[in-house]
Amino acid sequence: MKSLTLLTFIAIALLSCQQGTEKTKETTALESIESPAGSNASLPYLVKGGDNLLYMSWVEKRDSGWIDLKYSALKDDNWQQPEVIASGNDWFVNWADYPMMAVDNQGNMIAHFLAKSSSGTYSYDVNVVYKPAGGEWSEPVIPHKDGTPTEHGFVTLLPNNDGTFLLAWLDGRNTGGGDHDSGGHGGGGAMTIRTSTLDMTGNLKQEAELDSRVCDCCQTGGTMTSNGPVIVYRDRSDEEMRDMSFVRWVDNSWTEPKAVNDDGWKIAGCPVNGPRIASNDNTTATAWFTAAEGIAKVKVAFMDDSGESFNEPIIVDNSVSVGRVDIVMADGQTAIVSWLDLEDETPLIKFRNVSKDGSLSNPVIVSETSASRGSGFPQMEMVDGTLYFAWTNLQEQSTSILIKRVKLN
């Protein structure tokens, strides 16, 4: 994906040193736990299922060139035997556009991966597989029906808990495909964000375009509130402002896009740094990265019960942030945000509590890691008061997945 280079991000982030770097110490409460993944594993994704279990999906590369998408559930403090969701030798595997899964409260499962649609470098489709409760994994379903050899990815999966799942993805049907240029893809039209609903028989319905011009390769995010789903993403204006926007499902239709906050980050390229969002009943919080005015920041904003707009953002980190955020809700008043930081040029995974009133806990270091693309996006999820983290560990000849957890007071 066309993006700013790591060195560019570091250069931007170093400008924020004028704000001061907050020193932190690793807490002894964090403990490492065994990973269910095998060798050559990467791209973990953590999600809490509707059955209140922790699930992790990941990819494993075989020597033959084939790739397996696997998952396991943590039950009674033990990872269950890993299961293969799907396999292929024509997949598009990307450090930022990773596969993921979701599990509803009826035991239905859904997952996705990206598969090449032509010989073009950036020509691939979203492939969705589903597993009804007690059943087997299905053959892939492609939720977009445009048939163009263009980019489709950066998926959000949300259970509706009625036997269907909501899908959202970035859709390049208007871009024309081809190589990337400095501002977008293929020199054609803009990237869009679209949505559809999939049931456990493979039927798709309610496909809709949510926004006709969005940032090309930043993750999308979604959460299911008591009032319905909220989708958040990095927008893209004609003036190349790339701030966060959101849409909601209200009265059986999607609202018009609305800005989360006017950061004013003007950048003629995709930062590959999407938002994350979480909710507790009707209290919603979203976290994101911005480098507006040359200062790298991680921000979080809360949305009240009305869902009309987000409150003024709270700065979570403005030291030397690289972004790659994640977020969970601890309760109706507090969110927990994780991000990747550079402290004394050492890449660190950190997290801290953020309250609606603006109060912040001290940052906690989860682990050292790598800021390279291969390390991917660290994952965070909370189940029964325990916070879990997973990330790709880069080794000399292979990769593995590391997991830590901490029980919150």
PDB file of N, CA and C in Angstrom, residues 367-403:
ATOM      1  N   SER A 367       5.370  -4.224  26.209  1.00  0.00           N
ATOM      2  CA  SER A 367       6.548  -4.930  25.711  1.00  0.00           C
ATOM      3  C   SER A 367       7.307  -4.055  24.737  1.00  0.00           C
ATOM      4  N   GLU A 368       8.577  -4.338  24.590  1.00  0.00           N
ATOM      5  CA  GLU A 368       9.319  -3.812  23.450  1.00  0.00           C
ATOM      6  C   GLU A 368       8.878  -4.577  22.208  1.00  0.00           C
ATOM      7  N   THR A 369       8.982  -3.951  21.053  1.00  0.00           N
ATOM      8  CA  THR A 369       8.627  -4.597  19.807  1.00  0.00           C
ATOM      9  C   THR A 369       9.448  -3.965  18.694  1.00  0.00           C
ATOM     10  N   SER A 370       8.986  -4.061  17.485  1.00  0.00           N
ATOM     11  CA  SER A 370       9.643  -3.435  16.346  1.00  0.00           C
ATOM     12  C   SER A 370       8.673  -2.453  15.706  1.00  0.00           C
ATOM     13  N   ALA A 371       9.199  -1.356  15.189  1.00  0.00           N
ATOM     14  CA  ALA A 371       8.362  -0.382  14.495  1.00  0.00           C
ATOM     15  C   ALA A 371       8.271  -0.677  13.008  1.00  0.00           C
ATOM     16  N   SER A 372       8.892  -1.756  12.552  1.00  0.00           N
ATOM     17  CA  SER A 372       8.841  -2.096  11.137  1.00  0.00           C
ATOM     18  C   SER A 372       7.450  -2.583  10.766  1.00  0.00           C
ATOM     19  N   ARG A 373       7.168  -2.607   9.475  1.00  0.00           N
ATOM     20  CA  ARG A 373       5.861  -3.055   9.022  1.00  0.00           C
ATOM     21  C   ARG A 373       5.587  -4.499   9.437  1.00  0.00           C
ATOM     22  N   GLY A 374       6.625  -5.315   9.448  1.00  0.00           N
ATOM     23  CA  GLY A 374       6.445  -6.730   9.749  1.00  0.00           C
ATOM     24  C   GLY A 374       5.876  -7.003  11.116  1.00  0.00           C
ATOM     25  N   SER A 375       6.032  -6.055  12.044  1.00  0.00           N
ATOM     26  CA  SER A 375       5.507  -6.269  13.390  1.00  0.00           C
ATOM     27  C   SER A 375       4.003  -6.053  13.456  1.00  0.00           C
ATOM     28  N   GLY A 376       3.449  -5.441  12.411  1.00  0.00           N
ATOM     29  CA  GLY A 376       2.007  -5.303  12.324  1.00  0.00           C
ATOM     30  C   GLY A 376       1.407  -4.354  13.347  1.00  0.00           C
ATOM     31  N   PHE A 377       0.136  -4.582  13.647  1.00  0.00           N
ATOM     32  CA  PHE A 377      -0.628  -3.758  14.571  1.00  0.00           C
ATOM     33  C   PHE A 377      -0.896  -4.545  15.848  1.00  0.00           C
ATOM     34  N   PRO A 378      -0.329  -4.139  16.975  1.00  0.00           N
ATOM     35  CA  PRO A 378      -0.596  -4.842  18.234  1.00  0.00           C
ATOM     36  C   PRO A 378      -2.095  -4.868  18.531  1.00  0.00           C
ATOM     37  N   GLN A 379      -2.546  -5.991  19.072  1.00  0.00           N
ATOM     38  CA  GLN A 379      -3.968  -6.190  19.357  1.00  0.00           C
ATOM     39  C   GLN A 379      -4.234  -6.164  20.856  1.00  0.00           C
ATOM     40  N   MET A 380      -5.424  -5.686  21.238  1.00  0.00           N
ATOM     41  CA  MET A 380      -5.820  -5.627  22.640  1.00  0.00           C
ATOM     42  C   MET A 380      -7.298  -6.009  22.738  1.00  0.00           C
ATOM     43  N   GLU A 381      -7.637  -6.795  23.755  1.00  0.00           N
ATOM     44  CA  GLU A 381      -9.036  -7.143  24.028  1.00  0.00           C
ATOM     45  C   GLU A 381      -9.192  -7.381  25.520  1.00  0.00           C
ATOM     46  N   MET A 382     -10.403  -7.206  26.027  1.00  0.00           N
ATOM     47  CA  MET A 382     -10.665  -7.410  27.447  1.00  0.00           C
ATOM     48  C   MET A 382     -11.813  -8.398  27.625  1.00  0.00           C
ATOM     49  N   VAL A 383     -11.606  -9.381  28.497  1.00  0.00           N
ATOM     50  CA  VAL A 383     -12.625 -10.369  28.829  1.00  0.00           C
ATOM     51  C   VAL A 383     -12.616 -10.576  30.337  1.00  0.00           C
ATOM     52  N   ASP A 384     -13.766 -10.383  30.970  1.00  0.00           N
ATOM     53  CA  ASP A 384     -13.920 -10.617  32.412  1.00  0.00           C
ATOM     54  C   ASP A 384     -12.850  -9.902  33.240  1.00  0.00           C
ATOM     55  N   GLY A 385     -12.606  -8.659  32.908  1.00  0.00           N
ATOM     56  CA  GLY A 385     -11.680  -7.856  33.695  1.00  0.00           C
ATOM     57  C   GLY A 385     -10.217  -8.138  33.456  1.00  0.00           C
ATOM     58  N   THR A 386      -9.893  -8.977  32.484  1.00  0.00           N
ATOM     59  CA  THR A 386      -8.504  -9.242  32.125  1.00  0.00           C
ATOM     60  C   THR A 386      -8.228  -8.669  30.754  1.00  0.00           C
ATOM     61  N   LEU A 387      -7.134  -7.927  30.656  1.00  0.00           N
ATOM     62  CA  LEU A 387      -6.724  -7.276  29.422  1.00  0.00           C
ATOM     63  C   LEU A 387      -5.678  -8.149  28.740  1.00  0.00           C
ATOM     64  N   TYR A 388      -5.904  -8.451  27.465  1.00  0.00           N
ATOM     65  CA  TYR A 388      -5.008  -9.305  26.700  1.00  0.00           C
ATOM     66  C   TYR A 388      -4.361  -8.501  25.565  1.00  0.00           C
ATOM     67  N   PHE A 389      -3.100  -8.811  25.282  1.00  0.00           N
ATOM     68  CA  PHE A 389      -2.365  -8.196  24.186  1.00  0.00           C
ATOM     69  C   PHE A 389      -1.729  -9.288  23.335  1.00  0.00           C
ATOM     70  N   ALA A 390      -1.698  -9.088  22.033  1.00  0.00           N
ATOM     71  CA  ALA A 390      -1.025 -10.025  21.127  1.00  0.00           C
ATOM     72  C   ALA A 390      -0.359  -9.227  20.024  1.00  0.00           C
ATOM     73  N   TRP A 391       0.821  -9.668  19.600  1.00  0.00           N
ATOM     74  CA  TRP A 391       1.546  -8.983  18.533  1.00  0.00           C
ATOM     75  C   TRP A 391       2.498  -9.951  17.851  1.00  0.00           C
ATOM     76  N   THR A 392       2.930  -9.557  16.640  1.00  0.00           N
ATOM     77  CA  THR A 392       3.873 -10.357  15.868  1.00  0.00           C
ATOM     78  C   THR A 392       5.284 -10.109  16.362  1.00  0.00           C
ATOM     79  N   ASN A 393       5.969 -11.182  16.674  1.00  0.00           N
ATOM     80  CA  ASN A 393       7.363 -11.116  17.121  1.00  0.00           C
ATOM     81  C   ASN A 393       8.265 -11.459  15.944  1.00  0.00           C
ATOM     82  N   LEU A 394       9.099 -10.500  15.555  1.00  0.00           N
ATOM     83  CA  LEU A 394      10.001 -10.706  14.416  1.00  0.00           C
ATOM     84  C   LEU A 394      11.273 -11.390  14.882  1.00  0.00           C
ATOM     85  N   GLN A 395      11.557 -12.537  14.278  1.00  0.00           N
ATOM     86  CA  GLN A 395      12.781 -13.268  14.568  1.00  0.00           C
ATOM     87  C   GLN A 395      13.674 -13.278  13.328  1.00  0.00           C
ATOM     88  N   GLU A 396      14.879 -13.777  13.476  1.00  0.00           N
ATOM     89  CA  GLU A 396      15.832 -13.694  12.377  1.00  0.00           C
ATOM     90  C   GLU A 396      15.364 -14.460  11.152  1.00  0.00           C
ATOM     91  N   GLN A 397      14.817 -15.636  11.343  1.00  0.00           N
ATOM     92  CA  GLN A 397      14.427 -16.474  10.221  1.00  0.00           C
ATOM     93  C   GLN A 397      12.921 -16.727  10.136  1.00  0.00           C
ATOM     94  N   SER A 398      12.161 -16.305  11.136  1.00  0.00           N
ATOM     95  CA  SER A 398      10.732 -16.584  11.138  1.00  0.00           C
ATOM     96  C   SER A 398      10.005 -15.559  11.996  1.00  0.00           C
ATOM     97  N   THR A 399       8.718 -15.764  12.152  1.00  0.00           N
ATOM     98  CA  THR A 399       7.904 -14.913  13.013  1.00  0.00           C
ATOM     99  C   THR A 399       7.128 -15.791  13.991  1.00  0.00           C
ATOM    100  N   SER A 400       6.721 -15.198  15.091  1.00  0.00           N
ATOM    101  CA  SER A 400       5.876 -15.889  16.062  1.00  0.00           C
ATOM    102  C   SER A 400       4.927 -14.872  16.666  1.00  0.00           C
ATOM    103  N   ILE A 401       3.990 -15.345  17.465  1.00  0.00           N
ATOM    104  CA  ILE A 401       3.023 -14.463  18.109  1.00  0.00           C
ATOM    105  C   ILE A 401       3.231 -14.521  19.613  1.00  0.00           C
ATOM    106  N   LEU A 402       3.366 -13.364  20.216  1.00  0.00           N
ATOM    107  CA  LEU A 402       3.520 -13.253  21.660  1.00  0.00           C
ATOM    108  C   LEU A 402       2.232 -12.713  22.270  1.00  0.00           C
ATOM    109  N   ILE A 403       1.912 -13.183  23.470  1.00  0.00           N
ATOM    110  CA  ILE A 403       0.678 -12.781  24.152  1.00  0.00           C
ATOM    111  C   ILE A 403       0.994 -12.451  25.602  1.00  0.00           C
TER     112      ILE A 403
END
